Amino acid sequence: MATVEAGSTITSRLKNLLRSPSIKLRRHKPGARKEDIGSKVTLEKVLGITVSAGRSLSCDPKTGLVAYPAGCVVVLLNPRKNKQHHILNSSRKTITALAFSPDGKFLVTGESGHMPAVRVWDVAERTQVAELQEHKYGVACVAFSPSSKYIVSVGYQHDMIVNVWSWKKNVVVAANKVSSKVTAVSFSEDSSYFVTAGNRHVKFWYLDEAKSSKVNSTIPLLGRSGLLGELRNNFFTDVACGKGKKASSTFCITSSGLLCEFNDRRLLDKWVELRTTVASCIIVNQEYIFCGCADGTVRIFNPNNLHFLSTMPKPHRLGVDIATVTEASRLFSNAADAKYPDTVGMTFDSTNQWLSCVYNDHSLYVWDIKDLKKVGKVYSALYHSSCVWSAEVYPETKDSNQACLPPNSFITCSSDSTIRLWNMETSNIHGTALHRNILSNDLMKIILIDNNTQALLDTDCNCTGLADKVDVQTLDAKVGIRSVCVSPNGQHLASGDRTGTLRVHELQSLRELLKVEAHDSEILCLEYSKPETGMNLLASASRDRLINVLDASKDYSLQQTLDDHSSSITAVKFAANDGKMRMISCGADKSIYFRTAEQTGEGSVHFTRTHHIVRKTTLYDMDVDPSLKYAAIGCQDRNIRIFNISSGKQKKLYKGSQSEDGTLIKVQTDPSGLYIATSSSDKNLSIFDFYTGECVATMFGHSEIVTGMKFTNDCKHLISVSGDSCIFIWRLSSEMTINMRQRLAEMRQRVKVGEKCTPHKTTNTSFCCRRETIAVMCPVPALSSDSDKEGVDEGSDEDMTGKKLRSF
C-alpha cells in the first residue's frame, strides 16, 4: 500500500511539474474549479426555435420581450433591438411550455422527461427562484394567475394531473385528474377559475381562494365540463378567457377551424367558421381575437360579437429565395399558387401593439398591428425546422476579392433538405454576391434541395393530432442533407444527402456543378484536401462502407474507391507530413486505416494502406490537429485517442467527457490546435486542453445530441448544431481566445522568418520552422494502465537541438 501511495504521489508531482503555465493559472481553489469551467464559455446567440404550440410562446406585458424555447434554453428576444438574452435550464430537459407573470418579473416553464419540474425564473437576473415537482411524464402547459399568486400546470396525457401551486410556498394547494389530452390553459381575469382545452375537452376549474389559503394540505380541485353540444367530438386546440366587457366569456378554437364562445354558464353559445383546414392558436384582448390558422393565415375578429375584422399578412412563401427579398414589397406580393407555413403559436404585446407569430417551418415574425389596414413587420427570423447535421465555417482566403461569402460566415445542413448560409456580423455584406435581405438578420441564403417544400415543415408542430394534413409519403421521401464541406479556397461547397447523392455547388453563383449518385446509403462525411498536400481532392464516405476519392481539379473525376471498412465510416480526413499525403478513416467497425497517396503513371492518385489499427470501442468522429501530425478520435467509451499519423501509433488517451454516461459523438480541434471540443450523447459539450487532457470548459443547452461543432476563424466563438434543430453560438473566454491567437501568430511568424524553434510558453510545444507544419514536443506523463493495454506507444521525437523529449 505504501508503494502505491508513493507512486501516486510521484505521478501527481510529475503532473504538476509538467502542467503548462496556462493550466496552472486556471486552477484556483478545488471547490471553485467546477464553477470555473462552467462559466468559461457563454451562450451568445441562438439561431433556432422549438415552439410546438401557442403554450410555448409568451410576451412580457411591460417590456415587450418575447420568450420562446430553443431546446433546453429560453430565449428572451427584444424584437426592436434584435438582442437576445438566455435562461439555461440546468436540468438539461426540453422546455415544453412557458408563460410570463402579469408584472413581467417572473417566467414559469414546464419541461418534458422523467420527473419534470415546473420552474419559476427571475427574468432580470435569469436565475431560478422556484422548482415545483409533482408531474411524472411531462408538463403540457403552464400559466400564472392574474394576481401572480398561483401557477397552474397541466401534465401530459399519461400524467393526468392538473396542479395549482402557491409557488412562493412551493406547495400544491389544489389538484385533480384529467383523462383527456390537454393542449391549453387560460385564467379568468378575476382569478376565480381557469379553463383547460384539449381532445373533446373544455373544462372549467374553480379555485376557492379562501379555503385554499386556510388548508395546509392539497384540496380537490373542483371541475365542471363545458357544455359542448353537437361539437363534443372536436379537438379544442387552444383557449383564452375574455377581457374587459367580455370577462365572463371564454373563447376556444377547434382543429377543424371553428371559433367558439362559451358564456358564463359554460354553455357553447355561438361559433363562427375560420375558413381554414386547421386552426392552432388563439389570443384574446379587449379589442381583438386573433386566430392562428393553416397556410400562414391569422384571422382577426371582434370579441363583442365575433364579427370578422381582417386577415393578417402572410409570412414568406415556402421555398422563397430569401436573398431576393430585399424590399418590403417583395414580401407581400402573394403568388396565386404559393404555399405558406402554418401558424402554430402567437403572443400579443399590448403596449406596442405587436403580434408575434411562430410558423411550423420554425420562422418567427413580429407584426405591428396599430393600424389593421397597414400592418408592418417589426422583426422576422428563419431557422432550420428539423435536425441540423453539420456545420462548416467559411475559410479565410488570402485574396478577399476572391471570397464568395463575407467574413464570419458559416454553413449548415439539415434534415429539412436545406443548406443555409449564415453570417455572424450585423453590418452590411456588400462586396459579395449576397446582400442583406429583410427576412433575417443572420441568414443570407437557403439552398433548397430538389425544391421539396414539404420537407421545410415541422410535423411535430401539428398539435391537433391530425396526420391527414401532412403527406407522409412525401415526408419519407425527403432528401435531408447529412454532411457539408467547403473547399479550402472557398469556391466550392460539397454536400451529401441521406440517399447517397453527392452535390457540389459553386459558391459565387450558387450554381450546382455536380450531382452524382455516389453511394447507396447516406453520406456521413466529406473532406477536401488542404493546399499543403499539393492536391485538390474530395473524399466522400458513407454508411455503405465505401470511400470515394474524387479529383476536384479534374471536374471531380473519380480517382479511387476504397472498400476496406466492414461497417459505416464515421470520419475521413486528409493530412500531409513527412513529405507525403495521407488519408485517415475510422468507423463503426472499430478500425482506423492510415493510407499514403502515390501518383500513378496516368497522373491520377492512388492510396495504399500503410497502417490498420483496431480498437475495442466504436469510433464516432475524428479530427486532425493543425500540425497535420496527430489525429484525435472520439470513441464510444468516452475517451479521446490521439494517434501519430506517420506511424499509426496511439500516443495519448484521456477522457473526453465529464460524465460517466453516454458516448462521444463529435470532436473538433480549434484553428491553433491548443484545444479540442467534444460533444457527448448526454447532450453536453466540453473543451479540453489538447495536450494535457484537462477540461477547461463545459456547456449545455441543447435538448438533443450535438451533431456538429466548429471553432470560428477568429478564435472567438464555437458553433454547435444539434438534433433539436438549433444552432448555438458560444463565446469563448478572452483567455482562451488570446491563447489561440498567440499560438497562431507564432506559427505564422516562425514559418515566415524560419527562426529557431522555441517552446511555446503556454503549451510547452516547439514550432519547427523548416516546414509549414508544427513539430509538437509536448512532455506529458505516462498514460494510465488501461490505455497501455491498448498498445499505447510512448515513442520519442527529436527536436532541432537533438535533445530527446517524450512526445505525445
PDB file of N, CA and C in Angstrom, residues 203-233:
ATOM      1  N   LYS A 203     -62.885  22.325 -20.005  1.00  0.00           N
ATOM      2  CA  LYS A 203     -63.286  22.172 -18.610  1.00  0.00           C
ATOM      3  C   LYS A 203     -62.973  23.439 -17.828  1.00  0.00           C
ATOM      4  N   PHE A 204     -63.900  23.819 -16.962  1.00  0.00           N
ATOM      5  CA  PHE A 204     -63.782  24.993 -16.109  1.00  0.00           C
ATOM      6  C   PHE A 204     -63.426  24.518 -14.696  1.00  0.00           C
ATOM      7  N   TRP A 205     -62.330  25.048 -14.161  1.00  0.00           N
ATOM      8  CA  TRP A 205     -61.840  24.651 -12.846  1.00  0.00           C
ATOM      9  C   TRP A 205     -61.962  25.836 -11.887  1.00  0.00           C
ATOM     10  N   TYR A 206     -62.585  25.582 -10.743  1.00  0.00           N
ATOM     11  CA  TYR A 206     -62.874  26.677  -9.803  1.00  0.00           C
ATOM     12  C   TYR A 206     -61.992  26.555  -8.572  1.00  0.00           C
ATOM     13  N   LEU A 207     -61.408  27.668  -8.197  1.00  0.00           N
ATOM     14  CA  LEU A 207     -60.475  27.710  -7.085  1.00  0.00           C
ATOM     15  C   LEU A 207     -61.046  28.577  -5.974  1.00  0.00           C
ATOM     16  N   ASP A 208     -61.341  27.950  -4.830  1.00  0.00           N
ATOM     17  CA  ASP A 208     -61.819  28.689  -3.663  1.00  0.00           C
ATOM     18  C   ASP A 208     -60.608  29.222  -2.918  1.00  0.00           C
ATOM     19  N   GLU A 209     -60.263  30.489  -3.184  1.00  0.00           N
ATOM     20  CA  GLU A 209     -59.033  31.039  -2.638  1.00  0.00           C
ATOM     21  C   GLU A 209     -59.062  31.113  -1.119  1.00  0.00           C
ATOM     22  N   ALA A 210     -60.205  31.401  -0.550  1.00  0.00           N
ATOM     23  CA  ALA A 210     -60.306  31.491   0.916  1.00  0.00           C
ATOM     24  C   ALA A 210     -60.024  30.139   1.555  1.00  0.00           C
ATOM     25  N   LYS A 211     -60.598  29.084   0.968  1.00  0.00           N
ATOM     26  CA  LYS A 211     -60.391  27.742   1.513  1.00  0.00           C
ATOM     27  C   LYS A 211     -58.954  27.281   1.273  1.00  0.00           C
ATOM     28  N   SER A 212     -58.395  27.602   0.097  1.00  0.00           N
ATOM     29  CA  SER A 212     -57.043  27.168  -0.241  1.00  0.00           C
ATOM     30  C   SER A 212     -56.004  27.762   0.693  1.00  0.00           C
ATOM     31  N   SER A 213     -56.188  29.008   1.081  1.00  0.00           N
ATOM     32  CA  SER A 213     -55.188  29.668   1.923  1.00  0.00           C
ATOM     33  C   SER A 213     -55.227  29.172   3.360  1.00  0.00           C
ATOM     34  N   LYS A 214     -56.382  28.645   3.807  1.00  0.00           N
ATOM     35  CA  LYS A 214     -56.507  28.184   5.194  1.00  0.00           C
ATOM     36  C   LYS A 214     -56.032  26.749   5.379  1.00  0.00           C
ATOM     37  N   VAL A 215     -56.259  25.918   4.368  1.00  0.00           N
ATOM     38  CA  VAL A 215     -55.918  24.495   4.495  1.00  0.00           C
ATOM     39  C   VAL A 215     -54.467  24.279   4.079  1.00  0.00           C
ATOM     40  N   ASN A 216     -53.722  23.518   4.909  1.00  0.00           N
ATOM     41  CA  ASN A 216     -52.312  23.274   4.615  1.00  0.00           C
ATOM     42  C   ASN A 216     -52.118  22.179   3.576  1.00  0.00           C
ATOM     43  N   SER A 217     -53.033  21.199   3.537  1.00  0.00           N
ATOM     44  CA  SER A 217     -52.897  20.096   2.602  1.00  0.00           C
ATOM     45  C   SER A 217     -53.562  20.441   1.266  1.00  0.00           C
ATOM     46  N   THR A 218     -53.272  19.607   0.268  1.00  0.00           N
ATOM     47  CA  THR A 218     -53.861  19.810  -1.057  1.00  0.00           C
ATOM     48  C   THR A 218     -55.342  19.462  -1.027  1.00  0.00           C
ATOM     49  N   ILE A 219     -56.169  20.364  -1.575  1.00  0.00           N
ATOM     50  CA  ILE A 219     -57.611  20.100  -1.615  1.00  0.00           C
ATOM     51  C   ILE A 219     -58.016  19.725  -3.041  1.00  0.00           C
ATOM     52  N   PRO A 220     -59.098  18.963  -3.183  1.00  0.00           N
ATOM     53  CA  PRO A 220     -59.543  18.607  -4.538  1.00  0.00           C
ATOM     54  C   PRO A 220     -59.939  19.849  -5.322  1.00  0.00           C
ATOM     55  N   LEU A 221     -59.541  19.873  -6.591  1.00  0.00           N
ATOM     56  CA  LEU A 221     -59.863  20.988  -7.468  1.00  0.00           C
ATOM     57  C   LEU A 221     -61.223  20.714  -8.120  1.00  0.00           C
ATOM     58  N   LEU A 222     -62.134  21.646  -7.974  1.00  0.00           N
ATOM     59  CA  LEU A 222     -63.491  21.471  -8.480  1.00  0.00           C
ATOM     60  C   LEU A 222     -63.539  21.780  -9.973  1.00  0.00           C
ATOM     61  N   GLY A 223     -63.982  20.808 -10.769  1.00  0.00           N
ATOM     62  CA  GLY A 223     -64.034  20.992 -12.218  1.00  0.00           C
ATOM     63  C   GLY A 223     -65.413  20.755 -12.780  1.00  0.00           C
ATOM     64  N   ARG A 224     -65.787  21.552 -13.768  1.00  0.00           N
ATOM     65  CA  ARG A 224     -67.072  21.409 -14.450  1.00  0.00           C
ATOM     66  C   ARG A 224     -66.831  21.456 -15.955  1.00  0.00           C
ATOM     67  N   SER A 225     -67.342  20.477 -16.665  1.00  0.00           N
ATOM     68  CA  SER A 225     -67.140  20.424 -18.113  1.00  0.00           C
ATOM     69  C   SER A 225     -67.975  21.469 -18.821  1.00  0.00           C
ATOM     70  N   GLY A 226     -67.401  22.000 -19.899  1.00  0.00           N
ATOM     71  CA  GLY A 226     -68.170  22.897 -20.751  1.00  0.00           C
ATOM     72  C   GLY A 226     -69.238  22.119 -21.492  1.00  0.00           C
ATOM     73  N   LEU A 227     -70.360  22.759 -21.758  1.00  0.00           N
ATOM     74  CA  LEU A 227     -71.478  22.108 -22.448  1.00  0.00           C
ATOM     75  C   LEU A 227     -71.271  22.267 -23.949  1.00  0.00           C
ATOM     76  N   LEU A 228     -70.752  21.220 -24.569  1.00  0.00           N
ATOM     77  CA  LEU A 228     -70.272  21.322 -25.945  1.00  0.00           C
ATOM     78  C   LEU A 228     -71.340  21.052 -26.988  1.00  0.00           C
ATOM     79  N   GLY A 229     -72.417  20.410 -26.594  1.00  0.00           N
ATOM     80  CA  GLY A 229     -73.489  20.131 -27.544  1.00  0.00           C
ATOM     81  C   GLY A 229     -73.018  19.323 -28.725  1.00  0.00           C
ATOM     82  N   GLU A 230     -73.352  19.765 -29.924  1.00  0.00           N
ATOM     83  CA  GLU A 230     -73.019  18.996 -31.125  1.00  0.00           C
ATOM     84  C   GLU A 230     -71.531  19.054 -31.488  1.00  0.00           C
ATOM     85  N   LEU A 231     -70.766  19.906 -30.783  1.00  0.00           N
ATOM     86  CA  LEU A 231     -69.317  19.993 -31.048  1.00  0.00           C
ATOM     87  C   LEU A 231     -68.499  19.141 -30.078  1.00  0.00           C
ATOM     88  N   ARG A 232     -69.160  18.213 -29.375  1.00  0.00           N
ATOM     89  CA  ARG A 232     -68.473  17.474 -28.314  1.00  0.00           C
ATOM     90  C   ARG A 232     -67.337  16.580 -28.817  1.00  0.00           C
ATOM     91  N   ASN A 233     -67.331  16.223 -30.092  1.00  0.00           N
ATOM     92  CA  ASN A 233     -66.279  15.338 -30.606  1.00  0.00           C
ATOM     93  C   ASN A 233     -65.106  16.097 -31.226  1.00  0.00           C
TER      94      ASN A 233
END
